[in-house]
Short mmCIF file of C-alpha atoms and ligand atoms in Angstrom, two decimals:
data_model
loop_
_atom_site.label_atom_id
_atom_site.label_comp_id
_atom_site.label_asym_id
_atom_site.label_seq_id
_atom_site.Cartn_x
_atom_site.Cartn_y
_atom_site.Cartn_z
CA UNK K 14 -23.49 -27.82 -3.17
CA UNK K 15 -22.50 -31.43 -3.93
CA UNK K 16 -21.50 -31.88 -7.59
CA UNK K 17 -20.69 -35.03 -9.52
CA UNK K 18 -17.07 -34.79 -10.68
CA UNK K 19 -16.01 -35.44 -14.28
CA UNK K 20 -12.95 -37.44 -13.18
CA UNK K 21 -12.83 -40.51 -10.98
CA UNK K 22 -9.22 -40.09 -9.82
CA UNK K 23 -8.38 -36.56 -8.67
CA UNK K 24 -6.08 -34.11 -10.34
CA UNK K 25 -3.38 -33.63 -7.71
CA UNK K 26 -1.86 -30.17 -7.32
CA UNK K 27 1.42 -30.04 -5.41
CA UNK K 28 1.52 -26.68 -3.59
CA UNK K 29 -1.27 -24.52 -2.21
CA UNK K 30 0.19 -21.09 -2.97
CA UNK K 31 -1.55 -18.50 -5.14
CA UNK K 32 -0.90 -20.50 -8.35
CA UNK K 33 -1.94 -23.88 -6.94
CA UNK K 34 -5.18 -22.61 -5.42
CA UNK K 35 -6.11 -20.65 -8.56
CA UNK K 36 -5.59 -23.85 -10.56
CA UNK K 37 -7.70 -25.90 -8.12
CA UNK K 38 -10.52 -23.37 -8.32
CA UNK K 39 -10.40 -23.15 -12.14
CA UNK K 40 -10.48 -26.95 -12.52
CA UNK K 41 -13.25 -27.40 -9.94
CA UNK K 42 -15.36 -24.74 -11.66
CA UNK K 43 -15.21 -26.97 -14.75
CA UNK K 44 -16.31 -30.02 -12.80
CA UNK K 45 -12.94 -31.67 -12.06
CA UNK K 46 -12.17 -33.24 -8.71
CA UNK K 47 -8.92 -31.86 -7.29
CA UNK K 48 -6.64 -32.67 -4.34
CA UNK K 49 -4.26 -29.90 -3.22
CA UNK K 50 -1.22 -31.11 -1.27
CA UNK K 51 0.49 -28.37 0.73
CA UNK K 52 3.68 -29.06 2.67
CA UNK K 53 3.04 -26.41 5.35
CA UNK K 54 0.97 -26.93 8.51
CA UNK K 55 -1.61 -24.51 7.20
CA UNK K 56 -2.55 -22.70 4.03
CA UNK K 57 -1.27 -19.14 4.05
CA UNK K 58 0.87 -16.45 2.45
CA UNK K 59 3.67 -14.10 3.44
CA UNK K 60 2.61 -10.98 5.32
CA UNK K 61 3.57 -8.65 2.48
CA UNK K 62 2.06 -6.69 -0.37
CA UNK K 63 1.75 -7.49 -4.04
CA UNK K 64 1.09 -5.46 -7.17
CA UNK K 65 -1.60 -6.65 -9.52
CA UNK K 66 -1.70 -5.56 -13.16
CA UNK K 67 -5.02 -5.54 -15.04
CA UNK K 68 -4.16 -9.01 -16.33
CA UNK K 69 -4.42 -10.37 -12.77
CA UNK K 70 -7.93 -8.93 -12.48
CA UNK K 71 -8.95 -10.60 -15.75
CA UNK K 72 -8.03 -13.87 -14.02
CA UNK K 73 -9.92 -12.99 -10.84
CA UNK K 74 -12.97 -12.17 -12.96
CA UNK K 75 -12.64 -15.52 -14.75
CA UNK K 76 -12.46 -17.26 -11.35
CA UNK K 77 -15.48 -15.33 -10.07
CA UNK K 78 -13.57 -13.53 -7.27
CA UNK K 79 -12.89 -10.19 -9.01
CA UNK K 80 -15.26 -8.19 -6.79
CA UNK K 81 -13.93 -9.78 -3.60
CA UNK K 82 -10.28 -8.99 -4.44
CA UNK K 83 -11.10 -5.42 -5.54
CA UNK K 84 -12.89 -4.82 -2.24
CA UNK K 85 -9.63 -5.27 -0.28
CA UNK K 86 -7.24 -3.79 -2.84
CA UNK K 87 -5.99 -0.19 -3.05
CA UNK K 88 -6.66 1.16 -6.53
CA UNK K 89 -3.60 3.31 -7.03
CA UNK K 90 -3.56 6.40 -9.26
CA UNK K 91 -0.10 6.20 -10.86
CA UNK K 92 2.92 4.03 -11.54
CA UNK K 93 5.99 6.12 -10.80
CA UNK K 94 9.68 5.60 -11.38
CA UNK K 95 11.86 8.22 -9.67
CA UNK K 96 15.59 8.72 -10.04
CA UNK K 97 16.93 7.70 -6.62
CA UNK K 98 19.97 10.00 -6.93
CA UNK K 99 18.43 13.26 -8.15
CA UNK K 100 14.85 12.69 -6.93
CA UNK K 101 13.46 13.60 -10.38
CA UNK K 102 10.48 11.85 -11.95
CA UNK K 103 11.49 9.48 -14.76
CA UNK K 104 8.30 7.54 -15.55
CA UNK K 105 4.75 8.57 -14.68
CA UNK K 106 1.91 6.35 -15.92
CA UNK K 107 -1.53 7.54 -14.83
CA UNK K 108 -3.92 4.73 -13.87
CA UNK K 109 -6.90 6.74 -15.02
CA UNK K 110 -10.16 6.07 -16.84
CA UNK K 111 -8.29 5.77 -20.12
CA UNK K 112 -5.94 3.13 -18.68
CA UNK K 113 -8.83 1.18 -17.18
CA UNK K 114 -10.91 1.28 -20.31
CA UNK K 115 -7.97 0.27 -22.52
CA UNK K 116 -7.07 -2.72 -20.36
CA UNK K 117 -10.55 -3.54 -19.04
CA UNK K 118 -9.43 -3.55 -15.40
CA UNK K 119 -7.53 -1.43 -12.85
CA UNK K 120 -3.98 -1.69 -11.53
CA UNK K 121 -4.06 -2.32 -7.80
CA UNK K 122 -1.94 -3.23 -4.81
CA UNK K 123 -3.08 -5.57 -2.11
CA UNK K 124 -2.01 -7.86 0.69
CA UNK K 125 -0.95 -11.35 -0.42
CA UNK K 126 -3.11 -12.90 2.27
CA UNK K 127 -6.20 -11.22 0.79
CA UNK K 128 -5.75 -12.87 -2.63
CA UNK K 129 -4.76 -16.19 -1.12
CA UNK K 130 -7.75 -16.00 1.25
CA UNK K 131 -10.18 -15.27 -1.60
CA UNK K 132 -8.85 -18.26 -3.57
CA UNK K 133 -8.99 -20.52 -0.51
CA UNK K 134 -12.57 -19.49 0.20
CA UNK K 135 -13.47 -20.23 -3.44
CA UNK K 136 -11.90 -23.71 -3.19
CA UNK K 137 -13.63 -24.47 0.13
CA UNK K 138 -17.05 -23.42 -1.09
CA UNK K 139 -17.06 -25.20 -4.44
CA UNK K 140 -17.17 -28.72 -3.02
CA UNK K 141 -14.75 -30.51 -5.40
CA UNK K 142 -11.44 -29.52 -3.82
CA UNK K 143 -9.80 -31.66 -1.14
CA UNK K 144 -7.33 -29.38 0.67
CA UNK K 145 -4.60 -31.20 2.61
CA UNK K 146 -1.82 -29.69 4.71
CA UNK K 147 1.37 -31.35 6.08
CA UNK K 148 1.58 -33.12 2.70
CA UNK K 149 4.94 -32.73 1.03
CA UNK K 150 5.20 -34.15 -2.49
CA UNK K 151 8.57 -35.82 -3.02
CA UNK K 152 8.14 -37.17 -6.56
CA UNK K 153 5.89 -39.04 -8.97
CA UNK K 154 5.75 -42.21 -11.00
CA UNK K 155 3.85 -42.36 -14.31
CA UNK K 156 1.46 -45.29 -14.67
CA UNK K 157 -0.60 -46.61 -17.58
CA UNK K 158 -3.80 -44.81 -16.58
CA UNK K 159 -2.59 -42.04 -14.33
CA UNK K 160 0.24 -40.94 -12.11
CA UNK K 161 1.28 -42.11 -8.66
CA UNK K 162 2.12 -39.05 -6.56
CA UNK K 163 4.67 -39.80 -3.84
CA UNK K 164 4.63 -38.14 -0.43
CA UNK K 165 7.06 -38.56 2.43
CA UNK K 166 6.82 -41.77 4.50
CA UNK K 167 5.99 -44.04 1.55
CA UNK K 168 2.47 -42.58 1.09
CA UNK K 169 1.19 -42.57 -2.54
CA UNK K 170 -1.89 -41.05 -4.13
CA UNK K 171 -3.01 -42.35 -7.51
CA UNK K 172 -4.11 -39.38 -9.58
CA UNK K 173 -5.48 -38.69 -13.05
CA UNK K 174 -2.82 -36.00 -13.46
CA UNK K 175 -0.29 -33.99 -11.43
CA UNK K 176 0.32 -30.25 -11.51
CA UNK K 177 3.53 -29.06 -9.83
CA UNK K 178 2.62 -25.66 -8.35
CA UNK K 179 5.28 -26.17 -5.70
CA UNK K 180 7.22 -22.98 -6.26
CA UNK K 181 10.83 -22.10 -6.83
CA UNK K 182 12.30 -25.31 -5.37
CA UNK K 183 9.76 -27.59 -7.02
CA UNK K 184 10.18 -31.33 -6.43
CA UNK K 185 8.01 -32.02 -9.50
CA UNK K 186 10.24 -29.81 -11.67
CA UNK K 187 13.29 -31.71 -10.50
CA UNK K 188 11.89 -34.87 -12.11
CA UNK K 189 10.81 -33.19 -15.37
CA UNK K 190 13.53 -30.59 -15.96
CA UNK K 191 16.19 -31.77 -13.51
CA UNK K 192 18.01 -28.46 -13.23
CA UNK K 193 18.75 -28.64 -9.51
CA UNK K 194 18.69 -25.86 -6.94
CA UNK K 195 17.67 -22.47 -8.42
CA UNK K 196 20.79 -20.28 -8.51
CA UNK K 197 21.04 -17.17 -6.34
CA UNK K 198 20.79 -14.07 -8.52
CA UNK K 199 22.97 -11.91 -6.26
CA UNK K 200 19.97 -9.56 -5.90
CA UNK K 201 19.09 -9.22 -2.22
CA UNK K 202 15.68 -7.91 -1.16
CA UNK K 203 14.96 -6.24 2.17
CA UNK K 204 11.26 -6.17 2.99
CA UNK K 205 9.18 -4.40 5.63
CA UNK K 206 5.56 -3.39 6.16
CA UNK K 207 5.05 0.07 7.70
CA UNK K 208 2.00 1.48 9.45
CA UNK K 209 0.42 4.62 8.02
CA UNK K 210 1.52 6.63 11.08
CA UNK K 211 5.16 5.65 10.54
CA UNK K 212 5.14 6.54 6.85
CA UNK K 213 6.61 10.05 6.27
CA UNK K 214 3.64 12.35 5.57
CA UNK K 215 5.06 13.75 2.32
CA UNK K 216 5.56 10.21 0.95
CA UNK K 217 2.02 8.86 1.33
CA UNK K 218 1.47 8.77 -2.41
CA UNK K 219 -1.43 6.96 -4.10
CA UNK K 220 1.10 5.30 -6.37
CA UNK K 221 3.27 2.25 -6.78
CA UNK K 222 6.59 4.08 -6.57
CA UNK K 223 10.02 2.81 -7.54
CA UNK K 224 13.23 4.72 -6.75
CA UNK K 225 15.89 3.59 -9.22
CA UNK K 226 19.35 4.09 -7.70
CA UNK K 227 22.84 2.87 -8.58
CA UNK K 228 22.81 -0.90 -8.02
CA UNK K 229 19.64 -0.58 -5.94
CA UNK K 230 15.95 0.11 -6.17
CA UNK K 231 13.30 0.85 -3.56
CA UNK K 232 9.58 0.16 -4.03
CA UNK K 233 6.72 1.35 -1.83
CA UNK K 234 2.94 1.45 -2.05
CA UNK K 235 -0.12 1.62 0.25
CA UNK K 236 -1.95 -1.51 1.43
CA UNK K 237 -5.11 -2.59 3.24
CA UNK K 238 -7.23 0.55 2.84
CA UNK K 239 -4.18 2.80 3.41
CA UNK K 240 -3.54 1.38 6.89
CA UNK K 241 -0.18 -0.08 5.81
CA UNK K 242 2.66 0.58 3.36
CA UNK K 243 4.69 -2.15 1.69
CA UNK K 244 8.42 -1.53 1.34
CA UNK K 245 10.78 -3.67 -0.75
CA UNK K 246 14.36 -2.48 -1.21
CA UNK K 247 16.67 -4.44 -3.50
CA UNK K 248 20.44 -4.28 -3.89
CA UNK K 249 22.78 -6.21 -6.17
CA UNK K 250 25.17 -7.99 -3.81
CA UNK K 251 27.14 -11.18 -3.86
CA UNK K 252 25.55 -14.32 -5.36
CA UNK K 253 27.26 -16.46 -2.70
CA UNK K 254 25.16 -14.78 0.01
CA UNK K 255 22.01 -16.43 1.24
CA UNK K 256 18.74 -15.05 2.57
CA UNK K 257 15.38 -16.65 3.22
CA UNK K 258 13.22 -14.46 5.40
CA UNK K 259 15.76 -13.78 8.18
CA UNK K 260 15.77 -10.57 10.16
CA UNK K 261 18.17 -7.88 8.96
CA UNK K 262 18.88 -4.79 11.12
CA UNK K 263 18.95 -1.24 9.68
CA UNK K 264 22.74 -1.13 10.27
CA UNK K 265 23.11 -3.84 7.63
CA UNK K 266 20.62 -2.34 5.20
CA UNK K 267 20.99 1.46 5.21
CA UNK K 268 24.64 1.71 4.07
CA UNK K 269 23.76 -0.36 0.98
CA UNK K 270 21.28 2.31 -0.15
CA UNK K 271 23.35 5.36 0.84
CA UNK K 272 23.65 6.70 -2.73
CA UNK K 273 19.93 7.47 -2.75
CA UNK K 274 18.72 10.99 -1.97
CA UNK K 275 16.89 12.12 1.17
CA UNK K 276 13.29 11.29 0.20
CA UNK K 277 13.57 7.52 -0.36
CA UNK K 278 16.01 7.29 2.57
CA UNK K 279 13.39 8.89 4.83
CA UNK K 280 11.28 5.76 4.29
CA UNK K 281 14.23 3.39 4.55
CA UNK K 282 14.98 4.79 8.01
CA UNK K 283 11.54 3.83 9.38
CA UNK K 284 11.72 0.02 9.87
CA UNK K 285 13.37 -1.19 13.07
CA UNK K 286 13.97 -4.47 11.29
CA UNK K 287 13.80 -5.77 7.71
CA UNK K 288 13.36 -9.32 6.36
CA UNK K 289 16.17 -10.43 4.08
CA UNK K 290 15.54 -12.45 0.86
CA UNK K 291 18.07 -13.57 -1.74
CA UNK K 292 16.25 -13.63 -5.08
CA UNK K 293 16.69 -16.79 -7.13
CA UNK K 294 16.21 -17.03 -10.84
CA UNK K 295 16.22 -19.56 -13.65
CA UNK K 296 16.26 -18.68 -17.33
CA UNK K 297 13.31 -19.97 -19.41
CA UNK K 298 13.25 -23.65 -20.43
CA UNK K 299 11.51 -25.00 -23.55
CA UNK K 300 9.63 -27.82 -21.80
CA UNK K 301 8.02 -28.24 -18.39
CA UNK K 302 5.53 -31.03 -19.21
CA UNK K 303 5.79 -34.82 -19.19
CA UNK K 304 2.56 -36.54 -20.31
CA UNK K 305 -0.07 -35.94 -17.65
CA UNK K 306 2.33 -34.10 -15.34
CA UNK K 307 3.03 -30.40 -15.76
CA UNK K 308 4.26 -27.33 -13.88
CA UNK K 309 2.72 -23.96 -13.14
CA UNK K 310 3.83 -20.59 -11.72
CA UNK K 311 7.28 -20.28 -10.16
CA UNK K 312 7.86 -24.03 -10.56
CA UNK K 313 7.63 -23.59 -14.35
CA UNK K 314 9.05 -20.10 -14.92
CA UNK K 315 10.54 -18.40 -11.85
CA UNK K 316 11.26 -14.75 -12.45
CA UNK K 317 12.77 -11.72 -10.79
CA UNK K 318 9.91 -9.57 -9.47
CA UNK K 319 10.86 -6.53 -11.56
CA UNK K 320 7.81 -6.75 -13.81
CA UNK K 321 5.59 -7.43 -10.74
CA UNK K 322 4.16 -10.37 -12.66
CA UNK K 323 5.19 -13.67 -10.99
CA UNK K 324 1.87 -14.24 -9.25
CA UNK K 325 -0.07 -12.75 -12.17
CA UNK K 326 1.59 -15.28 -14.50
CA UNK K 327 0.95 -18.17 -12.07
CA UNK K 328 -2.76 -17.29 -12.03
CA UNK K 329 -2.94 -16.89 -15.81
CA UNK K 330 -1.32 -20.34 -16.08
CA UNK K 331 -3.98 -21.70 -13.75
CA UNK K 332 -6.90 -20.50 -15.82
CA UNK K 333 -5.27 -21.52 -19.09
CA UNK K 334 -4.66 -25.02 -17.71
CA UNK K 335 -8.27 -25.30 -16.54
CA UNK K 336 -9.59 -24.15 -19.94
CA UNK K 337 -7.43 -26.63 -21.85
CA UNK K 338 -8.41 -29.50 -19.49
CA UNK K 339 -12.02 -28.60 -20.12
CA UNK K 340 -11.55 -28.45 -23.90
CA UNK K 341 -9.67 -31.80 -23.92
CA UNK K 342 -12.48 -33.23 -21.78
CA UNK K 343 -10.13 -34.69 -19.20
CA UNK K 344 -7.42 -35.96 -21.61
CA UNK K 345 -4.79 -34.37 -19.40
CA UNK K 346 -1.75 -35.23 -21.50
CA UNK K 347 -3.33 -33.47 -24.51
CA UNK K 348 -4.50 -30.59 -22.31
CA UNK K 349 -1.08 -30.07 -20.72
CA UNK K 350 0.66 -30.06 -24.12
CA UNK K 351 -1.76 -27.38 -25.33
CA UNK K 352 -1.46 -25.43 -22.07
CA UNK K 353 2.32 -25.33 -22.31
CA UNK K 354 2.20 -24.29 -25.98
CA UNK K 355 -0.11 -21.40 -25.06
CA UNK K 356 1.92 -20.24 -22.07
CA UNK K 357 5.56 -20.81 -22.98
CA UNK K 358 6.44 -17.69 -24.98
CA UNK K 359 4.37 -15.27 -22.89
CA UNK K 360 5.89 -16.39 -19.60
CA UNK K 361 9.44 -16.55 -21.03
CA UNK K 362 8.97 -13.01 -22.35
CA UNK K 363 8.09 -11.81 -18.85
CA UNK K 364 11.08 -13.69 -17.34
CA UNK K 365 13.50 -12.09 -19.80
CA UNK K 366 11.86 -8.66 -19.59
CA UNK K 367 12.27 -8.70 -15.81
CA UNK K 368 16.02 -9.30 -16.17
CA UNK K 369 16.24 -6.32 -18.54
CA UNK K 370 14.19 -4.16 -16.16
CA UNK K 371 16.75 -4.95 -13.45
CA UNK K 372 19.56 -3.49 -15.61
CA UNK K 373 17.43 -0.43 -16.28
CA UNK K 374 16.52 0.14 -12.62
CA UNK K 375 20.09 -0.29 -11.37
CA UNK K 376 21.85 1.87 -13.98
CA UNK K 377 24.72 4.01 -12.69
CA UNK K 378 26.86 6.84 -14.12
CA UNK K 379 26.26 7.73 -17.77
CA UNK K 380 23.94 4.72 -18.23
CA UNK K 381 21.63 6.27 -15.65
CA UNK K 382 21.46 9.54 -17.57
CA UNK K 383 20.83 7.68 -20.84
CA UNK K 384 17.97 5.79 -19.17
CA UNK K 385 16.40 9.01 -17.94
CA UNK K 386 16.65 10.58 -21.38
CA UNK K 387 15.09 7.55 -23.09
CA UNK K 388 11.99 7.91 -20.92
CA UNK K 389 11.80 11.71 -21.05
CA UNK K 390 9.64 11.92 -24.20
CA UNK K 391 7.21 9.11 -23.41
CA UNK K 392 3.52 9.91 -23.01
CA UNK K 393 0.79 8.00 -21.12
CA UNK K 394 -0.41 6.83 -24.54
CA UNK K 395 3.00 5.45 -25.54
CA UNK K 396 3.37 3.68 -22.18
CA UNK K 397 -0.05 2.12 -22.55
CA UNK K 398 0.84 0.89 -26.03
CA UNK K 399 4.08 -0.61 -24.70
CA UNK K 400 2.14 -2.40 -21.93
CA UNK K 401 -0.52 -3.85 -24.23
CA UNK K 402 1.13 -7.23 -24.59
CA UNK K 403 1.13 -7.84 -20.89
CA UNK K 404 -1.97 -6.14 -19.50
CA UNK K 405 -4.54 -7.21 -22.09
CA UNK K 406 -6.14 -10.56 -21.39
CA UNK K 407 -5.00 -13.41 -23.63
CA UNK K 408 -7.89 -15.02 -25.53
CA UNK K 409 -8.03 -18.09 -23.31
CA UNK K 410 -8.57 -15.89 -20.24
CA UNK K 411 -11.35 -13.95 -21.97
CA UNK K 412 -12.90 -17.26 -23.06
CA UNK K 413 -12.82 -18.45 -19.46
CA UNK K 414 -14.75 -15.42 -18.25
CA UNK K 415 -18.23 -16.32 -19.41
CA UNK K 416 -19.84 -13.27 -17.85
CA UNK K 417 -17.49 -10.71 -19.39
CA UNK K 418 -18.88 -8.32 -21.98
CA UNK K 419 -17.12 -8.75 -25.31
CA UNK K 420 -14.35 -6.21 -25.75
CA UNK K 421 -12.92 -5.16 -29.07
CA UNK K 422 -9.20 -5.80 -29.52
CA UNK K 423 -7.16 -3.37 -31.64
CA UNK K 424 -8.07 -3.68 -35.33
CA UNK K 425 -7.54 -7.16 -36.68
CA UNK K 426 -4.94 -8.04 -34.05
CA UNK K 427 -4.54 -11.67 -33.02
CA UNK K 428 -2.48 -12.69 -30.07
CA UNK K 429 0.37 -15.08 -30.76
CA UNK K 430 -0.36 -18.61 -29.56
CA UNK K 431 -4.04 -17.98 -28.88
CA UNK K 432 -6.34 -20.91 -29.59
CA UNK K 433 -8.18 -19.02 -32.30
CA UNK K 434 -10.21 -15.85 -32.44
CA UNK K 435 -11.60 -14.59 -29.16
CA UNK K 436 -15.15 -15.27 -30.35
CA UNK K 437 -14.23 -18.82 -31.42
CA UNK K 438 -12.49 -19.54 -28.15
CA UNK K 439 -15.44 -18.27 -26.18
CA UNK K 440 -17.90 -20.29 -28.28
CA UNK K 441 -15.88 -23.47 -27.76
CA UNK K 442 -15.76 -23.02 -23.99
CA UNK K 443 -19.42 -22.03 -23.78
CA UNK K 444 -20.40 -25.14 -25.76
CA UNK K 445 -18.52 -27.33 -23.26
CA UNK K 446 -20.28 -25.70 -20.33
CA UNK K 447 -23.68 -26.34 -21.84
CA UNK K 448 -23.07 -30.07 -22.14
C1 FAD G 512 10.07 -9.48 -3.23
C2 FAD G 512 9.06 -10.06 -4.18
C3 FAD G 512 8.06 -9.24 -4.65
C4 FAD G 512 7.12 -9.75 -5.56
N1 FAD G 512 6.15 -8.92 -6.04
C5 FAD G 512 5.25 -9.40 -6.93
C6 FAD G 512 4.22 -8.55 -7.43
O1 FAD G 512 4.14 -7.37 -7.07
N2 FAD G 512 3.33 -9.07 -8.33
C7 FAD G 512 3.39 -10.37 -8.74
O2 FAD G 512 2.53 -10.79 -9.54
N3 FAD G 512 4.37 -11.20 -8.27
C8 FAD G 512 5.28 -10.75 -7.39
N4 FAD G 512 6.25 -11.59 -6.90
C9 FAD G 512 6.31 -12.99 -7.38
C10 FAD G 512 5.31 -13.90 -6.68
O3 FAD G 512 5.46 -13.79 -5.28
C11 FAD G 512 5.51 -15.35 -7.09
O4 FAD G 512 5.76 -15.44 -8.47
C12 FAD G 512 4.27 -16.17 -6.75
O5 FAD G 512 4.05 -16.17 -5.37
C13 FAD G 512 4.40 -17.61 -7.27
O6 FAD G 512 3.29 -18.35 -6.87
P1 FAD G 512 3.34 -19.95 -6.91
O7 FAD G 512 2.00 -20.38 -6.42
O8 FAD G 512 3.81 -20.39 -8.24
O9 FAD G 512 4.49 -20.37 -5.88
P2 FAD G 512 4.59 -20.15 -4.31
O10 FAD G 512 3.93 -18.89 -3.89
O11 FAD G 512 6.03 -20.32 -3.97
O12 FAD G 512 3.76 -21.34 -3.69
C14 FAD G 512 4.27 -22.66 -3.66
C15 FAD G 512 3.54 -23.44 -2.58
O13 FAD G 512 3.93 -24.79 -2.67
C16 FAD G 512 4.29 -25.29 -1.39
N5 FAD G 512 5.28 -26.35 -1.64
C17 FAD G 512 6.57 -26.22 -1.99
N6 FAD G 512 7.13 -27.42 -2.20
C18 FAD G 512 6.16 -28.34 -1.96
C19 FAD G 512 6.12 -29.75 -2.04
N7 FAD G 512 7.19 -30.46 -2.41
N8 FAD G 512 4.95 -30.39 -1.74
C20 FAD G 512 3.85 -29.68 -1.38
N9 FAD G 512 3.84 -28.33 -1.28
C21 FAD G 512 4.99 -27.68 -1.59
C22 FAD G 512 4.83 -24.08 -0.64
O14 FAD G 512 4.76 -24.25 0.75
C23 FAD G 512 3.89 -22.98 -1.17
O15 FAD G 512 2.71 -22.90 -0.41
C24 FAD G 512 7.21 -11.10 -5.99
C25 FAD G 512 8.22 -11.93 -5.49
C26 FAD G 512 9.14 -11.41 -4.60
C27 FAD G 512 10.24 -12.31 -4.09
#
């Protein structure tokens, strides 16, 4: 359906990954014209799995693709952390009716291409998103009534605003924050996707499972209607090493995980080849906005994947940015200031929490035993309480989901940085939509 856009010049989004496409869809749903510039020859995602906390599903619901994503996802039954040395269970969080009703959505695992595909389909069908490939953004130049977005070969696009959703090595970030190449963390990931037949029979658990071993951890979970299993094994190595999706043979990988017991090693022995990735990390920064130019997702707040929240945060950013642009009625500098204020502490908390989780996963010697004891008296209830801050939808996400039934938050609790009460936020957004 052809719609009349609210903005004459487009909002340009650099990067058509999960964050960039979610942002394009959220803005277009509010009547903004958007151009997505993707450097690759085609829009796509890595052939690997991803975990999605309930907070990701709140975003999908707000973007109107919740049902589509759930259709392809595997709704797992537990989150497990096992001791890689002894094989004992350390953490067991049931993803049961109580979990789902507390957080309003499930925890699921899915293929990255399925989420990316759902977002791409949403952008294609809405009619206000111009999707361009082979378009690498190299920088920008602020102008009196907009921003000139620079592409290779001297090409410029004059935009109402620019969102840098261009990932870890963001060109837009370089101009706003200027902190250079993201440093290698020294944490090396080895990834593989296994077929169901190759997965050891006694390890086909309906769980997202993490084996915490000395200096290593191994994660596996089912994918694509149980046809596949995702495997990500991480080891703390040398920060001078590099890795960006190269092949790594088992002879390189297996000795690094040798302190783990037989069960996790039975999975590690399956792949004939792994893909090697050096994780890169930046600590939080206090500003990622410059007038009508801002950042989103990994460009703004890259994180280690140990909270399984990088993509979830990128998508929350996207909806928050769309809501604030709507509320500021296209005054993008005001909207981006508000967006950053709403997102800064939450995303920094996830970045820092992920670093701490890394220490906890990789504990060795007496520290490992202390870790296991700390978790020994937790209950599903106490885990759920500890996860509240991350899995409950922030007010601006609830406000964005106009079809959602109102849910009660715990007595009198207000989320830090929220634009007001949930009811107020919803009323404000609803009023805008009625205009
Ligand atoms: C091993 C591993 C496991 C993970 N597991 C999870 C998980 O379970 N759950 C979770 O939520 N997150 C997870 N993450 C994190 C998640 O993958 C990222 O946080 C997320 O993909 C970030 O999305 P993004 O859109 O911000 O950036 P990206 O996905 O990096 O997308 C950036 C896009 O911009 C394009 N681009 C780059 N530069 C330019 C330019 N100059 N001009 C134009 N286009 C450009 C790129 O080609 C790309 O398409 C994991 C990460 C890793 C490494």
